[in-house]
Coordinates of C-alpha atoms in Angstrom, one line a residue:
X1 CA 79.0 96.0 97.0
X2 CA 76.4 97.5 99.1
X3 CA 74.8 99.6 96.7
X4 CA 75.1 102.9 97.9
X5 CA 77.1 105.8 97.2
X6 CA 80.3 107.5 99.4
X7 CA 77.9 109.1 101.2
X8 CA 75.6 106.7 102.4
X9 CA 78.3 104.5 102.8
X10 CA 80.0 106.9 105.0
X11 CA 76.6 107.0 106.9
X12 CA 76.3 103.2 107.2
X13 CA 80.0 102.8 108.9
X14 CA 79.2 105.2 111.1
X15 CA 76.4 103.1 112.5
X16 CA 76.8 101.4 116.0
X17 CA 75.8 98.2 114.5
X18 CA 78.1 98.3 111.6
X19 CA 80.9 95.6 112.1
X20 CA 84.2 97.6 113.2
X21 CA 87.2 97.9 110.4
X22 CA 90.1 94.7 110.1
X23 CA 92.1 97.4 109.5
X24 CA 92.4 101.6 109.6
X25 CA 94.8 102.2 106.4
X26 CA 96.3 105.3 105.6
X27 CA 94.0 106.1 102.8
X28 CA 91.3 104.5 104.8
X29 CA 89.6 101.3 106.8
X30 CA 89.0 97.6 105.3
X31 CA 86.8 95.4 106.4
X32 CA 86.1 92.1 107.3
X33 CA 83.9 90.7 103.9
X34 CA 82.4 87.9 106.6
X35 CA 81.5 90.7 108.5
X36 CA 79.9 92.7 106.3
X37 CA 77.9 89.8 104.5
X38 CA 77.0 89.4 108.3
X39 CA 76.0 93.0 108.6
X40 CA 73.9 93.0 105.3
X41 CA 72.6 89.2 105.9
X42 CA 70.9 90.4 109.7
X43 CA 69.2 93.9 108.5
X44 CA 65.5 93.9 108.9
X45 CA 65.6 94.7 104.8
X46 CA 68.3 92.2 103.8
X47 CA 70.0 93.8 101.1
X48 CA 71.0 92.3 97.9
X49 CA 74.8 92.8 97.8
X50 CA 76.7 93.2 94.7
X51 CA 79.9 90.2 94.9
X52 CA 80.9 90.7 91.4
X53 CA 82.9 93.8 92.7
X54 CA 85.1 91.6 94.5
X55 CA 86.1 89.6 91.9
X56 CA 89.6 91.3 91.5
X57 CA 90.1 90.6 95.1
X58 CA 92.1 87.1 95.8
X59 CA 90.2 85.1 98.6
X60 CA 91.9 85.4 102.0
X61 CA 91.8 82.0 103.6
X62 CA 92.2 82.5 107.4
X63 CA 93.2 85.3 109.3
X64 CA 95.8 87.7 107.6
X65 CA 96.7 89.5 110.7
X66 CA 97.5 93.0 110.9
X67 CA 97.2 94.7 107.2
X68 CA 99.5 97.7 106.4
X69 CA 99.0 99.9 103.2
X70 CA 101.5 101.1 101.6
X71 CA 102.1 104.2 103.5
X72 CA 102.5 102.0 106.3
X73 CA 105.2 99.8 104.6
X74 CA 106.9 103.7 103.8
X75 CA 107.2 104.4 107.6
X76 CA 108.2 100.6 109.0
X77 CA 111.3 101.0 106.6
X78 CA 111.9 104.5 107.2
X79 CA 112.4 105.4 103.7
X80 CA 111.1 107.8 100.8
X81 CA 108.2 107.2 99.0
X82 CA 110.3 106.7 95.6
X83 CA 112.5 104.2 97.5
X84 CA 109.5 102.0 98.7
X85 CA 107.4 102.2 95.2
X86 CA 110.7 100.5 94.1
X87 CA 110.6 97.9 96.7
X88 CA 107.4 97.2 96.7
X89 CA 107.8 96.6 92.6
X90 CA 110.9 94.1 93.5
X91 CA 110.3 90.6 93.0
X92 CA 111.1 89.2 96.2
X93 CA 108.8 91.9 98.3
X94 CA 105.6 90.2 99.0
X95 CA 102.6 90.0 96.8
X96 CA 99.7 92.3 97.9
X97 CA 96.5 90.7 99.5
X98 CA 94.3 93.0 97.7
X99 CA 94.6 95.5 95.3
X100 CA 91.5 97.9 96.2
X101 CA 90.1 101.6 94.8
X102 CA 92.3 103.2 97.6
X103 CA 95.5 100.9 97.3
X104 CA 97.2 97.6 97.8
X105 CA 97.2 96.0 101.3
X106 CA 100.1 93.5 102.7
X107 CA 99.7 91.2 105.4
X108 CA 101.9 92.9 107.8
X109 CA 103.5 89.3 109.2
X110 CA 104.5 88.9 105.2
X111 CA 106.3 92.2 105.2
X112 CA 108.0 91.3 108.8
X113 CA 109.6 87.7 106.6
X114 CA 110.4 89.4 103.8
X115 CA 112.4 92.2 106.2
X116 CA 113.9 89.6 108.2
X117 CA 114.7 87.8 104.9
X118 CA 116.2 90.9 103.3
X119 CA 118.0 92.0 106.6
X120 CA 116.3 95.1 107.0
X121 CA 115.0 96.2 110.6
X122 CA 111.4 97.5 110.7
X123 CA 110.3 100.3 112.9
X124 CA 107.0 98.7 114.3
X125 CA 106.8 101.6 116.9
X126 CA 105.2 103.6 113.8
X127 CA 102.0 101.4 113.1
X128 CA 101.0 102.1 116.9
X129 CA 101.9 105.4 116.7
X130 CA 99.6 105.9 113.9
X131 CA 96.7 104.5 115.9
X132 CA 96.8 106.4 118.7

């Protein structure tokens, strides 16, 4: 979207100015798009950012909460890889918000229903575990 390649972009989140991520993933961060076009919008050389990337991506209306990957969604139900590639291929698991380069990501309150829904208990201890 920006332009640039892994490594610039690596340079340019690094930045002090760079917005912070929505979200630190397993197989990496996601960001805010508002922030970003906020980012891109206020450099002394606006940049001219390619959207057409994000066409895949369904517009998020509001504030998702908390995202989880799906290495995330493997330790809140405390099962096997295999076991949760099945669930998350099940029809009443919940759609993904995005499907991006380095995986899907679920709103974590939509994962929380369908486990309540399902009867299955989520270990929540995990996602702040994995922050620290």
């Amino acid at each position: 979207m920006l332009g640039v390649g892994r490594a610039r972009a690596g340079q340019l989140v690094r930045q002090p100015d760079f917005p912070p991520p929505a979200a630190q993933l397993s197989n990496g961060s996601v960001w805010n798009l508002t922030d970003i076009l906020a980012w891109a919008g206020a450099r002394t050389h606006a940049r001219d950012l390619d959207l057409s990337v994000l066409d895949d991506i369904p517009e998020l209306s509001g504030d998702p909460g908390r995202l989880v990957g799906r290495r995330e969604v493997e330790l809140l139900i405390g099962r096997s890889k295999t076991q949760v590639n099945r669930l998350l291929e099940a029809h009443d698991f919940p759609q993904p918000l995005a499907r991006l380069g380095a995986g899907s990501v679920w709103a974590l309150p939509a994962v929380q229903a369908w486990a309540a829904a399902a009867g299955r208990e989520l270990n929540l201890d995990v996602l702040e575990q994995e922050q620290t």
